[in-house]
Amino acid sequence: MFPEHRPRRLRRTETIRRMVRETHVRVDDLIYPLFVKEGSSIHEPIESMPGQFRHSPDRVAPLAKQISSLGIPAVLLFGIPGKKDASATSAHARDGVVQQAVRRIKDAAPDLAVITDVCLCEYTDHGHCGILDDAGQVSNDDTLEVLAKTALSHAKAGADIVAPSDMMDGRVGIIREELDENGFEQTAILSYAVKYASTFYGPFREAAGSAPSFGDRKGYQMDPANVREALREAAHDVEEGADMLMVKPALPYLDVIRLIADEFDEPLAAYQVSGEYAMIKAACERGWLNEDACILESVTSIRRAGADLIITYFAPRLAELLS
Ligand code: PBG
């Protein structure tokens, strides 16, 4: 009751605000996504994601070293292969683009944790995240086998953590089994447990050349309207052996992040996706918003909602802002 309650007292100076601040973003919380493209000497700008590039494995290694020296603990790798086919063969090739990149990065920056995205959409000629059956539907169980092989090939190349993003049922269990049977029981699984069929992936699909050539991903990714389903998805993945969980996208789904953080003890990552990045970039390029302030506020909000880790294309800038 006024005048007894004057909350403004604790907002009066930056020092006092700093003392009562409830949420902190640390460089340790950041994961930087990188696009690796088959070839050499490639450093190609991504049009819908200003400031982000496709790099060939030889170019990504020195960059990874730089990322590591900023204090960022991990990168998340996406591959853009030279060849695509119906069965995503290059996803699990020993010399596939991600496998090459992992080896190079581990050589150049051994302390950097390498996470690999495990999905087939970048490797199939039709752009879906799995193998199609005769009716043109993504066949869940046929896809599992290829995902398991892909995850194993990443682990063999030296990946610390594999991150299945395909949304097939049962993939965490199959991947865990495949890794364990082959002596990779120390390779962790970060599951894209709660991944929505979001329109905010648009720029990513341009970056990775992974847009489906027909239909959409609503038959495997989650309906944006659902939240109880998120609890079931996360529970299944934990049961199957996920070490960490993810909610994706981040900013439009803060309620989901909060729910999963409250219900599960596993470390929780949130993915500030390409469309979230592009929106901020576009508005700031026009001078309508302040970029650094947007970066800090959006990421702070994602942390406040309950995410432990944030996957963000702003990671390098954030590392500078936080230091
Ligand atoms: C799928 C995958 C996607 C993203 C990460 N993994 C795209 C999709 O599901 O269509 C999107 C990430 C982003 O938008 O930044 N392999």
Coordinates of C-alpha atoms and ligand atoms in Angstrom, one line a residue:
M1 CA 0.0 0.0 0.0
F2 CA 1.4 3.4 -0.9
P3 CA 3.5 5.0 0.5
E4 CA 4.8 2.0 2.5
H5 CA 5.5 0.1 -0.8
R6 CA 7.9 1.8 -3.1
P7 CA 9.3 -0.9 -5.4
R8 CA 11.1 1.9 -7.3
R9 CA 13.7 2.0 -4.4
L10 CA 15.2 -1.1 -5.7
R11 CA 15.3 0.1 -9.3
R12 CA 17.0 3.4 -8.5
T13 CA 20.5 2.7 -9.6
E14 CA 22.2 0.2 -11.8
T15 CA 24.1 -1.2 -8.9
I16 CA 21.0 -1.8 -6.9
R17 CA 19.3 -3.3 -9.9
R18 CA 22.3 -5.6 -10.3
M19 CA 22.0 -6.7 -6.7
V20 CA 18.3 -7.8 -7.0
R21 CA 18.5 -9.2 -10.5
E22 CA 16.9 -12.7 -10.5
T23 CA 18.0 -14.0 -13.9
H24 CA 21.5 -14.2 -15.3
V25 CA 22.7 -15.2 -18.7
R26 CA 26.2 -16.6 -18.8
V27 CA 28.5 -17.4 -21.7
D28 CA 28.4 -21.0 -20.3
D29 CA 24.8 -21.2 -21.2
L30 CA 25.3 -20.6 -24.9
I31 CA 25.4 -23.0 -27.9
Y32 CA 26.2 -21.7 -31.3
P33 CA 24.7 -23.4 -34.4
L34 CA 26.9 -23.7 -37.5
F35 CA 26.2 -24.7 -41.0
V36 CA 28.8 -26.9 -42.7
K37 CA 28.8 -27.4 -46.4
E38 CA 30.6 -30.0 -48.4
G39 CA 33.6 -28.6 -50.3
S40 CA 36.6 -26.4 -49.4
S41 CA 37.2 -22.7 -48.9
I42 CA 33.5 -22.0 -48.6
H43 CA 32.4 -19.0 -46.6
E44 CA 29.0 -18.2 -48.0
P45 CA 26.5 -15.7 -46.6
I46 CA 23.0 -16.9 -45.8
E47 CA 20.7 -14.3 -47.2
S48 CA 17.8 -14.6 -44.8
M49 CA 20.2 -14.7 -41.8
P50 CA 22.5 -11.7 -42.1
G51 CA 25.7 -12.3 -40.3
Q52 CA 25.5 -16.2 -40.6
F53 CA 27.4 -18.2 -43.1
R54 CA 27.8 -21.7 -44.6
H55 CA 31.3 -22.9 -44.0
S56 CA 33.2 -25.8 -45.5
P57 CA 34.9 -28.2 -43.0
D58 CA 38.3 -26.6 -43.5
R59 CA 36.9 -23.1 -42.8
V60 CA 34.7 -24.1 -39.9
A61 CA 37.7 -25.4 -37.8
P62 CA 39.4 -22.0 -37.3
L63 CA 36.0 -20.5 -36.6
A64 CA 35.3 -23.1 -33.9
K65 CA 38.6 -22.1 -32.3
Q66 CA 37.5 -18.5 -32.2
I67 CA 34.1 -19.5 -30.7
S68 CA 35.9 -21.5 -28.1
S69 CA 38.2 -18.6 -27.2
L70 CA 35.1 -16.4 -26.6
G71 CA 34.2 -18.9 -23.9
I72 CA 31.3 -20.4 -25.7
P73 CA 31.2 -24.1 -24.6
A74 CA 29.5 -25.7 -27.5
V75 CA 28.6 -25.7 -31.2
L76 CA 25.7 -27.4 -32.9
L77 CA 26.5 -28.7 -36.4
F78 CA 24.2 -28.9 -39.4
G79 CA 25.3 -30.5 -42.6
I80 CA 24.8 -29.5 -46.2
P81 CA 25.9 -32.5 -48.2
G82 CA 27.1 -32.5 -51.8
K83 CA 24.7 -35.3 -52.7
K84 CA 21.2 -36.1 -51.6
D85 CA 19.2 -39.2 -52.3
A86 CA 15.9 -40.9 -51.2
S87 CA 17.5 -42.8 -48.4
A88 CA 19.8 -40.0 -47.0
T89 CA 23.0 -42.1 -47.5
S90 CA 25.3 -39.2 -47.0
A91 CA 23.9 -38.6 -43.5
H92 CA 25.8 -41.5 -42.1
A93 CA 28.8 -41.6 -44.5
R94 CA 32.1 -41.9 -42.7
D95 CA 33.4 -39.0 -44.8
G96 CA 30.1 -37.1 -44.7
V97 CA 30.3 -33.3 -44.3
V98 CA 29.3 -33.3 -40.6
Q99 CA 31.7 -36.2 -39.8
Q100 CA 34.6 -34.3 -41.5
A101 CA 33.7 -31.1 -39.6
V102 CA 33.6 -32.9 -36.3
R103 CA 37.1 -34.3 -36.8
R104 CA 38.4 -30.9 -37.9
I105 CA 36.9 -29.1 -35.0
K106 CA 38.0 -31.6 -32.4
D107 CA 41.6 -31.2 -33.8
A108 CA 41.4 -27.4 -33.8
A109 CA 39.5 -26.9 -30.5
P110 CA 39.6 -30.0 -28.4
D111 CA 37.9 -28.3 -25.4
L112 CA 34.9 -27.2 -27.4
A113 CA 31.9 -29.5 -27.0
V114 CA 30.6 -30.6 -30.3
I115 CA 26.9 -31.4 -30.7
T116 CA 25.6 -32.7 -34.0
D117 CA 22.0 -32.4 -35.3
V118 CA 20.7 -35.8 -36.2
C119 CA 18.1 -35.5 -38.9
L120 CA 17.7 -36.6 -42.5
C121 CA 16.0 -33.5 -44.0
E122 CA 19.2 -32.1 -45.3
Y123 CA 20.2 -35.4 -46.9
T124 CA 17.0 -36.6 -48.5
D125 CA 16.2 -35.5 -52.1
H126 CA 12.6 -34.8 -51.0
G127 CA 13.5 -32.8 -48.0
H128 CA 11.5 -34.7 -45.4
C129 CA 13.1 -35.7 -42.1
G130 CA 12.8 -39.5 -42.8
I131 CA 12.5 -42.3 -45.3
L132 CA 9.3 -42.3 -47.4
D133 CA 7.0 -45.3 -47.8
D134 CA 5.2 -46.3 -51.1
A135 CA 2.4 -43.9 -50.3
G136 CA 4.8 -41.0 -49.9
Q137 CA 4.4 -40.8 -46.1
V138 CA 7.4 -40.6 -43.8
S139 CA 7.8 -44.1 -42.4
N140 CA 8.7 -43.9 -38.7
D141 CA 10.3 -47.3 -38.2
D142 CA 12.3 -47.3 -41.5
T143 CA 13.7 -44.0 -40.5
L144 CA 14.8 -45.1 -37.0
E145 CA 17.5 -47.3 -38.4
V146 CA 19.0 -44.6 -40.6
L147 CA 18.9 -42.1 -37.7
A148 CA 20.7 -44.6 -35.4
K149 CA 23.4 -45.2 -38.1
T150 CA 23.8 -41.4 -38.5
A151 CA 24.1 -40.8 -34.7
L152 CA 26.7 -43.6 -34.5
S153 CA 28.8 -42.1 -37.4
H154 CA 28.8 -38.7 -35.6
A155 CA 29.9 -40.4 -32.3
K156 CA 32.7 -42.2 -34.2
A157 CA 33.8 -38.9 -35.7
G158 CA 34.1 -37.5 -32.1
A159 CA 30.8 -35.8 -31.4
D160 CA 30.3 -35.3 -27.6
I161 CA 26.5 -35.0 -27.9
V162 CA 24.1 -36.1 -30.5
A163 CA 20.8 -34.2 -30.9
P164 CA 18.0 -35.9 -32.8
S165 CA 15.7 -33.3 -34.3
D166 CA 13.6 -35.5 -36.6
M167 CA 10.6 -36.1 -34.2
M168 CA 10.2 -39.8 -35.1
D169 CA 8.7 -41.9 -32.3
G170 CA 11.3 -44.0 -30.5
R171 CA 14.4 -42.5 -31.9
V172 CA 16.0 -41.7 -28.6
G173 CA 15.8 -45.3 -27.5
I174 CA 17.2 -46.7 -30.8
I175 CA 20.0 -44.2 -30.8
R176 CA 20.9 -45.0 -27.2
E177 CA 21.0 -48.7 -28.0
E178 CA 23.1 -48.2 -31.1
L179 CA 25.6 -46.0 -29.3
D180 CA 25.9 -48.4 -26.3
E181 CA 26.3 -51.5 -28.4
N182 CA 29.2 -49.9 -30.2
G183 CA 31.1 -48.7 -27.2
F184 CA 29.8 -45.1 -27.2
E185 CA 28.0 -45.2 -23.9
Q186 CA 29.6 -41.9 -23.0
T187 CA 28.1 -40.0 -25.9
A188 CA 25.2 -37.9 -24.6
I189 CA 21.8 -37.4 -26.2
L190 CA 20.2 -33.9 -26.3
S191 CA 16.7 -34.7 -27.5
Y192 CA 14.7 -32.1 -29.5
A193 CA 11.9 -33.5 -27.3
V194 CA 9.4 -30.7 -27.8
K195 CA 9.8 -29.5 -31.4
Y196 CA 6.9 -27.7 -33.0
A197 CA 5.9 -27.6 -36.6
S198 CA 6.9 -23.9 -36.7
T199 CA 6.9 -21.4 -39.5
F200 CA 9.9 -19.8 -37.8
Y201 CA 12.2 -22.4 -39.3
G202 CA 11.9 -20.7 -42.7
P203 CA 15.3 -19.0 -42.9
F204 CA 17.0 -22.3 -41.7
R205 CA 15.5 -24.2 -44.5
E206 CA 17.0 -21.7 -47.0
A207 CA 20.3 -21.9 -45.1
A208 CA 20.4 -25.7 -45.1
G209 CA 18.5 -26.3 -48.4
S210 CA 16.1 -28.6 -46.4
A211 CA 12.6 -27.4 -47.3
P212 CA 10.3 -30.3 -48.1
S213 CA 9.6 -30.6 -51.8
F214 CA 6.0 -31.4 -51.1
G215 CA 3.7 -31.3 -48.1
D216 CA 4.9 -30.1 -44.7
R217 CA 6.2 -31.5 -41.4
K218 CA 2.9 -31.5 -39.5
G219 CA 2.7 -35.3 -39.6
Y220 CA 5.8 -35.5 -37.3
Q221 CA 6.5 -32.2 -35.6
M222 CA 4.1 -30.9 -32.9
D223 CA 1.0 -28.8 -33.3
P224 CA 1.8 -25.2 -32.0
A225 CA -1.6 -25.3 -30.2
N226 CA -0.6 -28.2 -27.9
V227 CA 1.1 -28.1 -24.5
R228 CA 0.0 -31.2 -22.6
E229 CA 1.4 -33.2 -25.5
A230 CA 4.8 -31.6 -24.7
L231 CA 4.8 -33.4 -21.4
R232 CA 4.2 -36.7 -23.1
E233 CA 6.9 -36.1 -25.6
A234 CA 9.4 -35.2 -23.0
A235 CA 8.5 -38.1 -20.7
H236 CA 9.0 -40.6 -23.5
D237 CA 12.4 -39.2 -24.4
V238 CA 13.5 -39.3 -20.8
E239 CA 12.3 -42.9 -20.5
E240 CA 14.2 -43.8 -23.6
G241 CA 17.4 -42.3 -22.3
A242 CA 17.7 -38.6 -23.2
D243 CA 20.3 -36.8 -21.1
M244 CA 19.0 -33.3 -22.0
L245 CA 15.8 -32.0 -23.4
M246 CA 15.0 -29.2 -25.8
V247 CA 12.1 -26.9 -26.5
K248 CA 12.0 -25.3 -29.9
P249 CA 11.3 -22.6 -31.0
A250 CA 12.0 -20.5 -27.9
L251 CA 10.4 -17.0 -27.7
P252 CA 6.9 -18.0 -28.9
Y253 CA 6.9 -21.0 -26.6
L254 CA 8.0 -19.6 -23.2
D255 CA 5.1 -21.2 -21.5
V256 CA 6.2 -24.6 -22.8
I257 CA 9.8 -24.0 -21.6
R258 CA 8.5 -23.1 -18.1
L259 CA 6.3 -26.2 -18.0
I260 CA 9.1 -28.6 -19.0
A261 CA 11.6 -26.9 -16.6
D262 CA 9.1 -27.4 -13.8
E263 CA 8.3 -31.0 -14.6
F264 CA 11.6 -32.4 -15.5
D265 CA 15.0 -32.4 -13.8
E266 CA 17.1 -33.0 -17.0
P267 CA 19.1 -30.0 -18.2
L268 CA 16.8 -28.0 -20.6
A269 CA 17.9 -26.3 -23.8
A270 CA 15.8 -23.8 -25.8
Y271 CA 16.4 -23.0 -29.4
Q272 CA 16.1 -19.4 -30.5
V273 CA 15.5 -20.4 -34.1
S274 CA 16.4 -18.9 -37.4
G275 CA 13.1 -17.0 -37.8
E276 CA 13.5 -15.4 -34.3
Y277 CA 17.0 -14.4 -35.4
A278 CA 15.8 -13.0 -38.7
M279 CA 13.0 -11.0 -37.1
I280 CA 15.3 -9.2 -34.8
K281 CA 17.9 -8.7 -37.5
A282 CA 15.4 -7.3 -40.0
A283 CA 13.9 -4.8 -37.5
C284 CA 17.3 -3.7 -36.3
E285 CA 18.6 -3.2 -39.9
R286 CA 15.7 -0.8 -40.4
G287 CA 16.6 1.0 -37.3
W288 CA 13.3 0.1 -35.7
L289 CA 14.8 -1.7 -32.7
N290 CA 18.2 -1.8 -31.0
E291 CA 20.0 -5.0 -31.8
D292 CA 22.1 -5.5 -28.6
A293 CA 19.2 -4.7 -26.4
C294 CA 16.9 -7.2 -28.3
I295 CA 19.5 -9.9 -28.0
L296 CA 19.9 -9.4 -24.3
E297 CA 16.2 -9.1 -23.5
S298 CA 15.2 -12.1 -25.6
V299 CA 17.8 -14.4 -24.2
T300 CA 17.2 -13.2 -20.6
S301 CA 13.5 -14.0 -21.1
I302 CA 14.3 -17.5 -22.4
R303 CA 16.4 -18.1 -19.3
R304 CA 13.8 -16.6 -17.0
A305 CA 11.2 -19.0 -18.5
G306 CA 13.5 -21.9 -17.3
A307 CA 15.9 -22.8 -20.0
D308 CA 19.4 -23.8 -18.7
L309 CA 21.0 -23.6 -22.2
I310 CA 20.2 -21.4 -25.1
I311 CA 21.0 -22.3 -28.7
T312 CA 21.3 -19.1 -30.5
Y313 CA 22.8 -17.6 -33.7
F314 CA 23.6 -14.5 -31.5
A315 CA 26.0 -16.5 -29.3
P316 CA 29.2 -14.8 -30.5
R317 CA 27.7 -11.3 -30.0
L318 CA 26.3 -12.3 -26.7
A319 CA 29.6 -13.6 -25.5
E320 CA 31.1 -10.1 -26.3
L321 CA 28.2 -8.3 -24.6
L322 CA 28.5 -10.5 -21.5
S323 CA 32.2 -10.2 -21.0
Ligands
PBG1 C1 15.7 -30.2 -38.8 C2 16.0 -29.0 -38.1 C3 15.4 -27.7 -38.4 C4 15.9 -26.8 -37.5 C5 16.8 -27.5 -36.7 N1 16.8 -28.8 -37.1 C6 14.4 -27.4 -39.5 C7 13.1 -28.1 -39.6 O1 12.7 -28.8 -38.7 O2 12.5 -27.9 -40.7 C8 15.5 -25.4 -37.5 C9 16.5 -24.5 -36.8 C10 16.2 -23.0 -37.1 O3 15.2 -22.6 -37.6 O4 17.1 -22.2 -36.7 N2 16.6 -31.0 -39.1

